[in-house]
Amino acid sequence: MEARIEQTGERKEFSFSGSVAAMLNVLGVTASTVLVVRNGELLTSDDPVGDDDTVDVLSVVSGG
Amino acid sequence: MNCHCGLKAVFEHPTLCKEHFCSYVEDAVLEGVRREFPEALTAGSDVVVGVACSGGKDSTVLLSVLHKLDIAVIALAIDEGIPGYRDVTLTFLQEFCATRGITLQVRVAPRPLSTLTTLLGKSPCTVCGIFRRHLLNEGGPGISCIATGHNLDDELQSMLLNVALGQSEQNARLLPRKYSALKRIKPLRMVAEKAILAYAVLTGITPPYIECPHASGSLRWSIRDLMTALEEQEPGAKLRLHAFLEEERVNDGPAALSPVGHGICAQCGQPSSQESCAYCEAMREVMAHG
Ligand SMILES: [Zn+2]
Ligand SMILES: [Zn+2]
């Protein structure tokens, strides 16, 4: 799957299947500081994501 | 994870579906206006709320929701001349307002921020604050109050900052109050930053992800990181801390808000503890140096 990390501008490609919470763990991202979006839809921590998915990891904190 | 209505949730804490979550944020803004400036909700009133817009998610969501609630709004933006930051956010704001038929007024600082900081020998954030505050307080024709996009996390950071600096009595001063002729209100101050971003995503509000180049390294930054770590270890701690400080400052309110020692600038009439306010002092320097 592919994760686009807004805060760093990185694109990470990796093999994964599991919950959003587990994916954020793999990515080393603090869950409370981000929202995860797939095809414009907001995901919750228990939503499953897998290898066919591209997700955006949006940073909650930004200036202003 | 499902909403109480049975549909799939799009947000956690509160766990709600898209429709119920959007209503939750919109109701919170409505409640905020009712709490802080009920005049805006009187049918047939000619109240116009000036929304201090930075082009970031908080003030843009505030502008969007007030507009949706049929409250008359004007977007007010300050151009402090921060290249690579303010130009980007202003472009977004111009487009956002144009597509919704919202009037946008941009006030430009007399010189670019870098010139002002050199001239005045002060930090960018101090100088920016002096000019922003003054230009916003000026309001504009027909504007009845100024609404800012401060959220629950901003407020918690500000209150903790005051506590850390040994000036917790200042916390009550952050509450909505009359500032010169115009009241300042914060309709989003009980809404968490994360909920505001979620609302933006759900309603197609896409501000550019960009941070002010001067923002990092401040004490506020450290407090923000501390709160994130605390929340990670003890979920809900942030809200409890906020509730505690909120109650304390509301109880403090009347005493801290007394006008004693809070005068008016002789030149511009805006609040100032000195005879001449920081803005008028700064302008004197600017004029003296051409
Ligand atoms: Zn629902
Ligand atoms: Zn003045």
mmCIF file of C-alpha atoms and ligand atoms in Angstrom:
data_model
loop_
_atom_site.group_PDB
_atom_site.id
_atom_site.type_symbol
_atom_site.label_atom_id
_atom_site.label_comp_id
_atom_site.label_asym_id
_atom_site.label_seq_id
_atom_site.Cartn_x
_atom_site.Cartn_y
_atom_site.Cartn_z
ATOM 1 C CA MET A 1 0.000 0.000 0.000
ATOM 2 C CA GLU A 2 0.929 3.622 -0.243
ATOM 3 C CA ALA A 3 0.773 6.309 2.460
ATOM 4 C CA ARG A 4 1.271 9.979 1.720
ATOM 5 C CA ILE A 5 2.438 11.775 4.843
ATOM 6 C CA GLU A 6 1.378 15.395 4.667
ATOM 7 C CA GLN A 7 3.668 16.744 7.368
ATOM 8 C CA THR A 8 6.904 15.521 5.788
ATOM 9 C CA GLY A 9 5.737 15.318 2.181
ATOM 10 C CA GLU A 10 6.919 11.670 2.088
ATOM 11 C CA ARG A 11 5.307 8.855 0.094
ATOM 12 C CA LYS A 12 5.800 5.483 1.713
ATOM 13 C CA GLU A 13 5.166 2.245 -0.142
ATOM 14 C CA PHE A 14 4.985 -0.905 1.951
ATOM 15 C CA SER A 15 3.179 -4.173 2.197
ATOM 16 C CA PHE A 16 0.476 -4.065 4.858
ATOM 17 C CA SER A 17 -2.878 -5.456 5.840
ATOM 18 C CA GLY A 18 -4.585 -4.510 9.087
ATOM 19 C CA SER A 19 -6.295 -1.670 10.947
ATOM 20 C CA VAL A 20 -5.588 2.036 10.531
ATOM 21 C CA ALA A 21 -4.260 2.082 14.105
ATOM 22 C CA ALA A 22 -1.779 -0.706 13.296
ATOM 23 C CA MET A 23 -0.737 1.036 10.079
ATOM 24 C CA LEU A 24 0.039 4.252 11.967
ATOM 25 C CA ASN A 25 2.117 2.207 14.390
ATOM 26 C CA VAL A 26 4.121 0.785 11.496
ATOM 27 C CA LEU A 27 4.614 4.287 10.130
ATOM 28 C CA GLY A 28 5.651 5.567 13.550
ATOM 29 C CA VAL A 29 2.999 8.280 13.479
ATOM 30 C CA THR A 30 1.261 9.441 16.671
ATOM 31 C CA ALA A 31 -2.416 8.631 16.114
ATOM 32 C CA SER A 32 -3.823 11.641 17.979
ATOM 33 C CA THR A 33 -1.974 14.071 15.685
ATOM 34 C CA VAL A 34 -3.313 12.828 12.349
ATOM 35 C CA LEU A 35 -6.414 11.997 10.340
ATOM 36 C CA VAL A 36 -6.309 9.209 7.769
ATOM 37 C CA VAL A 37 -8.180 9.716 4.509
ATOM 38 C CA ARG A 38 -8.831 7.195 1.694
ATOM 39 C CA ASN A 39 -10.470 8.391 -1.524
ATOM 40 C CA GLY A 40 -11.685 11.498 0.266
ATOM 41 C CA GLU A 41 -13.278 9.421 3.067
ATOM 42 C CA LEU A 42 -12.201 9.779 6.692
ATOM 43 C CA LEU A 43 -11.177 6.496 8.300
ATOM 44 C CA THR A 44 -11.429 5.528 11.970
ATOM 45 C CA SER A 45 -8.742 3.620 13.878
ATOM 46 C CA ASP A 46 -10.453 0.231 13.453
ATOM 47 C CA ASP A 47 -11.027 0.538 9.686
ATOM 48 C CA PRO A 48 -9.118 -2.091 7.670
ATOM 49 C CA VAL A 49 -6.567 -0.985 5.090
ATOM 50 C CA GLY A 50 -4.573 -3.151 2.750
ATOM 51 C CA ASP A 51 -2.241 -3.406 -0.178
ATOM 52 C CA ASP A 52 -4.622 -1.945 -2.763
ATOM 53 C CA ASP A 53 -5.067 1.247 -0.764
ATOM 54 C CA THR A 54 -3.546 4.684 -1.032
ATOM 55 C CA VAL A 55 -4.120 6.766 2.075
ATOM 56 C CA ASP A 56 -3.366 10.351 3.008
ATOM 57 C CA VAL A 57 -2.105 10.945 6.526
ATOM 58 C CA LEU A 58 -3.121 14.524 7.305
ATOM 59 C CA SER A 59 -1.433 16.453 10.066
ATOM 60 C CA VAL A 60 -3.863 17.938 12.605
ATOM 61 C CA VAL A 61 -1.413 20.568 13.758
ATOM 62 C CA SER A 62 -0.517 23.403 11.474
ATOM 63 C CA GLY A 63 0.123 27.048 11.997
ATOM 64 C CA GLY A 64 -3.035 29.123 11.937
ATOM 65 C CA MET B 1 -17.032 1.665 14.543
ATOM 66 C CA ASN B 2 -20.537 3.092 14.243
ATOM 67 C CA CYS B 3 -22.413 6.273 15.090
ATOM 68 C CA HIS B 4 -25.377 6.067 17.490
ATOM 69 C CA CYS B 5 -27.590 6.124 14.375
ATOM 70 C CA GLY B 6 -26.013 2.896 13.102
ATOM 71 C CA LEU B 7 -24.052 4.417 10.193
ATOM 72 C CA LYS B 8 -20.304 4.078 9.886
ATOM 73 C CA ALA B 9 -18.397 6.593 12.016
ATOM 74 C CA VAL B 10 -16.015 9.073 10.385
ATOM 75 C CA PHE B 11 -14.639 10.422 13.670
ATOM 76 C CA GLU B 12 -13.851 9.168 17.175
ATOM 77 C CA HIS B 13 -14.425 11.096 20.413
ATOM 78 C CA PRO B 14 -17.200 11.872 19.637
ATOM 79 C CA THR B 15 -17.885 8.781 17.527
ATOM 80 C CA LEU B 16 -20.216 10.032 14.825
ATOM 81 C CA CYS B 17 -21.175 9.473 11.181
ATOM 82 C CA LYS B 18 -20.545 12.195 8.604
ATOM 83 C CA GLU B 19 -23.945 13.850 8.954
ATOM 84 C CA HIS B 20 -24.018 13.762 12.755
ATOM 85 C CA PHE B 21 -20.406 14.899 12.976
ATOM 86 C CA CYS B 22 -20.972 17.925 10.732
ATOM 87 C CA SER B 23 -24.047 18.845 12.801
ATOM 88 C CA TYR B 24 -21.961 18.480 15.951
ATOM 89 C CA VAL B 25 -19.390 21.033 14.723
ATOM 90 C CA GLU B 26 -22.012 23.399 13.329
ATOM 91 C CA ASP B 27 -24.012 23.222 16.581
ATOM 92 C CA ALA B 28 -20.839 23.950 18.553
ATOM 93 C CA VAL B 29 -20.237 27.099 16.483
ATOM 94 C CA LEU B 30 -23.876 28.152 16.891
ATOM 95 C CA GLU B 31 -23.577 27.566 20.643
ATOM 96 C CA GLY B 32 -20.337 29.584 20.651
ATOM 97 C CA VAL B 33 -22.037 32.531 18.970
ATOM 98 C CA ARG B 34 -24.998 32.288 21.342
ATOM 99 C CA ARG B 35 -22.586 32.277 24.304
ATOM 100 C CA GLU B 36 -20.373 35.111 23.097
ATOM 101 C CA PHE B 37 -22.369 37.334 20.754
ATOM 102 C CA PRO B 38 -26.082 36.453 20.828
ATOM 103 C CA GLU B 39 -26.907 39.696 18.983
ATOM 104 C CA ALA B 40 -25.723 37.960 15.807
ATOM 105 C CA LEU B 41 -28.609 35.482 16.064
ATOM 106 C CA THR B 42 -31.416 38.021 16.429
ATOM 107 C CA ALA B 43 -33.675 37.792 13.404
ATOM 108 C CA GLY B 44 -33.494 40.896 11.225
ATOM 109 C CA SER B 45 -30.419 42.285 12.980
ATOM 110 C CA ASP B 46 -27.864 44.156 10.884
ATOM 111 C CA VAL B 47 -24.949 42.511 12.690
ATOM 112 C CA VAL B 48 -21.935 41.689 10.536
ATOM 113 C CA VAL B 49 -19.241 39.437 11.976
ATOM 114 C CA GLY B 50 -15.715 40.154 10.777
ATOM 115 C CA VAL B 51 -13.870 36.840 10.703
ATOM 116 C CA ALA B 52 -10.113 37.135 11.183
ATOM 117 C CA CYS B 53 -8.895 34.814 8.435
ATOM 118 C CA SER B 54 -5.393 33.397 8.141
ATOM 119 C CA GLY B 55 -6.148 31.022 5.287
ATOM 120 C CA GLY B 56 -5.597 28.110 7.695
ATOM 121 C CA LYS B 57 -8.170 25.445 8.548
ATOM 122 C CA ASP B 58 -9.526 26.933 11.785
ATOM 123 C CA SER B 59 -10.504 30.393 10.592
ATOM 124 C CA THR B 60 -11.663 29.033 7.224
ATOM 125 C CA VAL B 61 -13.947 26.473 8.890
ATOM 126 C CA LEU B 62 -15.264 29.211 11.192
ATOM 127 C CA LEU B 63 -15.969 31.477 8.214
ATOM 128 C CA SER B 64 -17.656 28.638 6.335
ATOM 129 C CA VAL B 65 -19.888 27.551 9.232
ATOM 130 C CA LEU B 66 -20.971 31.105 10.160
ATOM 131 C CA HIS B 67 -21.836 31.693 6.503
ATOM 132 C CA LYS B 68 -23.788 28.418 6.439
ATOM 133 C CA LEU B 69 -25.664 29.459 9.592
ATOM 134 C CA ASP B 70 -26.819 32.570 7.690
ATOM 135 C CA ILE B 71 -24.844 34.940 9.872
ATOM 136 C CA ALA B 72 -23.571 37.897 7.824
ATOM 137 C CA VAL B 73 -19.774 37.664 7.586
ATOM 138 C CA ILE B 74 -16.858 39.575 6.128
ATOM 139 C CA ALA B 75 -13.476 37.857 5.895
ATOM 140 C CA LEU B 76 -10.654 40.036 7.253
ATOM 141 C CA ALA B 77 -7.097 39.137 6.395
ATOM 142 C CA ILE B 78 -3.842 40.795 7.344
ATOM 143 C CA ASP B 79 -0.951 40.754 4.891
ATOM 144 C CA GLU B 80 2.154 41.046 7.060
ATOM 145 C CA GLY B 81 4.404 40.470 4.084
ATOM 146 C CA ILE B 82 5.822 37.016 4.872
ATOM 147 C CA PRO B 83 6.962 35.714 1.475
ATOM 148 C CA GLY B 84 6.264 32.067 0.691
ATOM 149 C CA TYR B 85 3.635 31.897 3.421
ATOM 150 C CA ARG B 86 1.155 34.753 3.423
ATOM 151 C CA ASP B 87 0.941 34.988 -0.374
ATOM 152 C CA VAL B 88 0.024 31.279 -0.548
ATOM 153 C CA THR B 89 -2.654 31.495 2.156
ATOM 154 C CA LEU B 90 -4.119 34.702 0.690
ATOM 155 C CA THR B 91 -4.479 33.115 -2.750
ATOM 156 C CA PHE B 92 -6.422 30.242 -1.168
ATOM 157 C CA LEU B 93 -8.600 32.666 0.801
ATOM 158 C CA GLN B 94 -9.388 34.795 -2.254
ATOM 159 C CA GLU B 95 -10.586 31.737 -4.135
ATOM 160 C CA PHE B 96 -12.530 30.380 -1.146
ATOM 161 C CA CYS B 97 -14.382 33.667 -0.617
ATOM 162 C CA ALA B 98 -14.998 34.259 -4.325
ATOM 163 C CA THR B 99 -16.716 30.884 -4.822
ATOM 164 C CA ARG B 100 -19.001 31.498 -1.830
ATOM 165 C CA GLY B 101 -19.774 35.151 -2.426
ATOM 166 C CA ILE B 102 -18.107 36.261 0.806
ATOM 167 C CA THR B 103 -16.494 39.709 0.935
ATOM 168 C CA LEU B 104 -12.778 39.607 1.683
ATOM 169 C CA GLN B 105 -10.889 42.636 2.992
ATOM 170 C CA VAL B 106 -7.106 42.477 3.107
ATOM 171 C CA ARG B 107 -5.176 44.954 5.299
ATOM 172 C CA VAL B 108 -1.543 45.338 4.423
ATOM 173 C CA ALA B 109 1.114 46.070 7.054
ATOM 174 C CA PRO B 110 3.027 49.307 6.285
ATOM 175 C CA ARG B 111 6.278 47.440 5.509
ATOM 176 C CA PRO B 112 7.146 43.743 5.002
ATOM 177 C CA LEU B 113 7.640 41.910 8.297
ATOM 178 C CA SER B 114 11.401 41.455 7.823
ATOM 179 C CA THR B 115 11.828 45.235 7.386
ATOM 180 C CA LEU B 116 9.722 45.918 10.477
ATOM 181 C CA THR B 117 11.619 43.465 12.702
ATOM 182 C CA THR B 118 14.976 45.017 11.723
ATOM 183 C CA LEU B 119 13.634 48.523 12.182
ATOM 184 C CA LEU B 120 12.028 47.842 15.561
ATOM 185 C CA GLY B 121 14.620 45.391 16.902
ATOM 186 C CA LYS B 122 11.910 42.958 18.031
ATOM 187 C CA SER B 123 11.141 39.311 17.242
ATOM 188 C CA PRO B 124 8.951 38.562 14.179
ATOM 189 C CA CYS B 125 6.142 37.149 16.361
ATOM 190 C CA THR B 126 6.084 40.248 18.588
ATOM 191 C CA VAL B 127 5.994 42.625 15.621
ATOM 192 C CA CYS B 128 3.432 40.513 13.749
ATOM 193 C CA GLY B 129 1.253 40.470 16.890
ATOM 194 C CA ILE B 130 1.370 44.263 17.273
ATOM 195 C CA PHE B 131 0.268 44.907 13.686
ATOM 196 C CA ARG B 132 -2.283 42.076 13.467
ATOM 197 C CA ARG B 133 -3.985 43.132 16.700
ATOM 198 C CA HIS B 134 -4.198 46.771 15.685
ATOM 199 C CA LEU B 135 -5.358 46.187 12.120
ATOM 200 C CA LEU B 136 -8.016 43.692 13.252
ATOM 201 C CA ASN B 137 -9.260 45.957 16.033
ATOM 202 C CA GLU B 138 -9.813 48.666 13.445
ATOM 203 C CA GLY B 139 -12.556 46.441 12.069
ATOM 204 C CA GLY B 140 -14.227 48.128 9.149
ATOM 205 C CA PRO B 141 -17.459 49.802 8.069
ATOM 206 C CA GLY B 142 -20.468 47.900 9.367
ATOM 207 C CA ILE B 143 -18.482 45.288 11.269
ATOM 208 C CA SER B 144 -20.052 44.566 14.671
ATOM 209 C CA CYS B 145 -17.541 42.151 16.181
ATOM 210 C CA ILE B 146 -14.401 40.215 15.323
ATOM 211 C CA ALA B 147 -14.416 36.411 15.436
ATOM 212 C CA THR B 148 -11.153 34.492 15.561
ATOM 213 C CA GLY B 149 -10.582 30.803 14.845
ATOM 214 C CA HIS B 150 -8.929 29.879 18.164
ATOM 215 C CA ASN B 151 -9.714 26.266 18.978
ATOM 216 C CA LEU B 152 -9.668 24.242 22.196
ATOM 217 C CA ASP B 153 -6.023 23.244 21.718
ATOM 218 C CA ASP B 154 -4.937 26.862 21.116
ATOM 219 C CA GLU B 155 -6.751 27.968 24.250
ATOM 220 C CA LEU B 156 -5.272 25.183 26.357
ATOM 221 C CA GLN B 157 -1.763 26.055 25.122
ATOM 222 C CA SER B 158 -2.277 29.752 25.849
ATOM 223 C CA MET B 159 -3.555 29.026 29.352
ATOM 224 C CA LEU B 160 -0.683 26.645 30.132
ATOM 225 C CA LEU B 161 1.762 29.182 28.711
ATOM 226 C CA ASN B 162 0.442 31.762 31.164
ATOM 227 C CA VAL B 163 0.662 29.264 34.029
ATOM 228 C CA ALA B 164 4.250 28.397 33.053
ATOM 229 C CA LEU B 165 5.173 32.082 32.931
ATOM 230 C CA GLY B 166 3.638 32.739 36.353
ATOM 231 C CA GLN B 167 0.821 34.911 35.019
ATOM 232 C CA SER B 168 -2.202 32.620 35.271
ATOM 233 C CA GLU B 169 -4.389 35.614 36.159
ATOM 234 C CA GLN B 170 -4.024 36.515 32.448
ATOM 235 C CA ASN B 171 -6.099 33.479 31.473
ATOM 236 C CA ALA B 172 -9.362 35.298 32.064
ATOM 237 C CA ARG B 173 -8.141 38.004 29.680
ATOM 238 C CA LEU B 174 -8.177 35.438 26.874
ATOM 239 C CA LEU B 175 -11.932 35.083 27.248
ATOM 240 C CA PRO B 176 -14.079 36.910 24.703
ATOM 241 C CA ARG B 177 -14.320 40.547 25.664
ATOM 242 C CA LYS B 178 -14.678 44.002 24.368
ATOM 243 C CA TYR B 179 -11.508 45.285 22.781
ATOM 244 C CA SER B 180 -11.767 48.981 21.942
ATOM 245 C CA ALA B 181 -15.138 49.416 20.243
ATOM 246 C CA LEU B 182 -15.277 45.887 18.868
ATOM 247 C CA LYS B 183 -15.931 42.729 20.801
ATOM 248 C CA ARG B 184 -13.635 39.793 20.110
ATOM 249 C CA ILE B 185 -15.280 36.365 20.086
ATOM 250 C CA LYS B 186 -13.956 32.813 19.713
ATOM 251 C CA PRO B 187 -16.861 30.602 18.644
ATOM 252 C CA LEU B 188 -14.557 27.573 18.154
ATOM 253 C CA ARG B 189 -12.800 27.721 21.504
ATOM 254 C CA MET B 190 -14.567 24.583 22.798
ATOM 255 C CA VAL B 191 -13.896 22.565 19.615
ATOM 256 C CA ALA B 192 -10.773 20.397 19.368
ATOM 257 C CA GLU B 193 -8.305 21.089 16.573
ATOM 258 C CA LYS B 194 -8.684 17.545 15.247
ATOM 259 C CA ALA B 195 -12.462 17.920 14.909
ATOM 260 C CA ILE B 196 -11.976 21.145 12.940
ATOM 261 C CA LEU B 197 -9.651 19.452 10.460
ATOM 262 C CA ALA B 198 -12.101 16.546 10.118
ATOM 263 C CA TYR B 199 -14.914 18.998 9.370
ATOM 264 C CA ALA B 200 -12.723 20.687 6.755
ATOM 265 C CA VAL B 201 -12.026 17.336 5.057
ATOM 266 C CA LEU B 202 -15.691 16.292 5.164
ATOM 267 C CA THR B 203 -16.933 19.558 3.659
ATOM 268 C CA GLY B 204 -14.235 19.895 1.012
ATOM 269 C CA ILE B 205 -12.343 22.795 2.604
ATOM 270 C CA THR B 206 -8.722 22.320 1.552
ATOM 271 C CA PRO B 207 -6.437 25.042 2.895
ATOM 272 C CA PRO B 208 -2.787 24.747 1.861
ATOM 273 C CA TYR B 209 -0.662 22.818 4.339
ATOM 274 C CA ILE B 210 1.861 25.469 5.204
ATOM 275 C CA GLU B 211 3.328 26.727 8.429
ATOM 276 C CA CYS B 212 4.447 30.235 9.254
ATOM 277 C CA PRO B 213 8.273 30.165 8.945
ATOM 278 C CA HIS B 214 8.518 31.946 12.302
ATOM 279 C CA ALA B 215 6.316 29.517 14.265
ATOM 280 C CA SER B 216 8.800 26.853 15.380
ATOM 281 C CA GLY B 217 10.994 26.957 18.444
ATOM 282 C CA SER B 218 8.586 28.942 20.596
ATOM 283 C CA LEU B 219 7.555 28.002 24.126
ATOM 284 C CA ARG B 220 4.064 27.361 22.727
ATOM 285 C CA TRP B 221 5.607 24.743 20.441
ATOM 286 C CA SER B 222 7.071 22.886 23.432
ATOM 287 C CA ILE B 223 3.759 22.979 25.287
ATOM 288 C CA ARG B 224 1.981 21.628 22.226
ATOM 289 C CA ASP B 225 4.383 18.670 22.027
ATOM 290 C CA LEU B 226 3.995 18.036 25.755
ATOM 291 C CA MET B 227 0.219 17.917 25.371
ATOM 292 C CA THR B 228 0.511 15.428 22.503
ATOM 293 C CA ALA B 229 2.723 13.152 24.604
ATOM 294 C CA LEU B 230 0.394 13.463 27.583
ATOM 295 C CA GLU B 231 -2.680 12.654 25.494
ATOM 296 C CA GLU B 232 -0.953 9.637 23.960
ATOM 297 C CA GLN B 233 -0.175 8.209 27.379
ATOM 298 C CA GLU B 234 -3.415 9.190 29.066
ATOM 299 C CA PRO B 235 -6.249 9.699 26.544
ATOM 300 C CA GLY B 236 -8.693 12.387 27.681
ATOM 301 C CA ALA B 237 -6.087 14.136 29.847
ATOM 302 C CA LYS B 238 -6.004 17.156 27.524
ATOM 303 C CA LEU B 239 -9.754 17.695 27.790
ATOM 304 C CA ARG B 240 -9.664 17.337 31.581
ATOM 305 C CA LEU B 241 -6.808 19.819 31.858
ATOM 306 C CA HIS B 242 -8.698 22.235 29.618
ATOM 307 C CA ALA B 243 -11.894 21.849 31.672
ATOM 308 C CA PHE B 244 -10.002 22.562 34.890
ATOM 309 C CA LEU B 245 -8.326 25.723 33.582
ATOM 310 C CA GLU B 246 -11.509 26.861 31.872
ATOM 311 C CA GLU B 247 -13.482 26.663 35.105
ATOM 312 C CA GLU B 248 -10.749 28.467 36.988
ATOM 313 C CA ARG B 249 -10.577 31.375 34.556
ATOM 314 C CA VAL B 250 -14.333 31.741 34.346
ATOM 315 C CA ASN B 251 -14.409 31.992 38.157
ATOM 316 C CA ASP B 252 -11.557 34.516 37.941
ATOM 317 C CA GLY B 253 -13.318 36.408 35.176
ATOM 318 C CA PRO B 254 -14.870 39.492 36.773
ATOM 319 C CA ALA B 255 -11.776 40.427 38.802
ATOM 320 C CA ALA B 256 -9.288 39.887 36.002
ATOM 321 C CA LEU B 257 -11.445 41.774 33.537
ATOM 322 C CA SER B 258 -11.714 44.915 35.662
ATOM 323 C CA PRO B 259 -10.630 47.922 33.622
ATOM 324 C CA VAL B 260 -8.176 49.130 36.297
ATOM 325 C CA GLY B 261 -4.810 49.868 34.727
ATOM 326 C CA HIS B 262 -6.224 49.289 31.278
ATOM 327 C CA GLY B 263 -6.166 52.579 29.453
ATOM 328 C CA ILE B 264 -6.648 53.875 25.970
ATOM 329 C CA CYS B 265 -3.978 55.007 23.525
ATOM 330 C CA ALA B 266 -4.062 58.779 23.082
ATOM 331 C CA GLN B 267 -3.370 58.513 19.329
ATOM 332 C CA CYS B 268 -5.527 55.670 18.073
ATOM 333 C CA GLY B 269 -7.994 54.994 20.893
ATOM 334 C CA GLN B 270 -7.184 51.292 21.085
ATOM 335 C CA PRO B 271 -6.477 49.592 24.436
ATOM 336 C CA SER B 272 -3.043 50.356 25.870
ATOM 337 C CA SER B 273 -1.400 50.313 29.269
ATOM 338 C CA GLN B 274 0.872 53.171 28.131
ATOM 339 C CA GLU B 275 -0.090 56.611 26.898
ATOM 340 C CA SER B 276 0.807 55.499 23.395
ATOM 341 C CA CYS B 277 0.181 51.896 22.285
ATOM 342 C CA ALA B 278 2.786 49.515 20.848
ATOM 343 C CA TYR B 279 1.378 50.005 17.348
ATOM 344 C CA CYS B 280 1.552 53.811 17.456
ATOM 345 C CA GLU B 281 5.089 53.596 18.916
ATOM 346 C CA ALA B 282 6.074 51.234 16.090
ATOM 347 C CA MET B 283 4.517 53.498 13.461
ATOM 348 C CA ARG B 284 6.510 56.445 14.809
ATOM 349 C CA GLU B 285 9.708 54.455 14.215
ATOM 350 C CA VAL B 286 8.574 53.407 10.733
ATOM 351 C CA MET B 287 7.793 57.012 9.756
ATOM 352 C CA ALA B 288 11.063 58.301 11.212
ATOM 353 C CA HIS B 289 13.001 55.870 8.998
ATOM 354 C CA GLY B 290 11.044 56.557 5.829
HETATM 355 ZN ZN ZN C 1 -25.075 9.231 12.743
HETATM 356 ZN ZN ZN C 2 -2.257 53.618 19.412
#
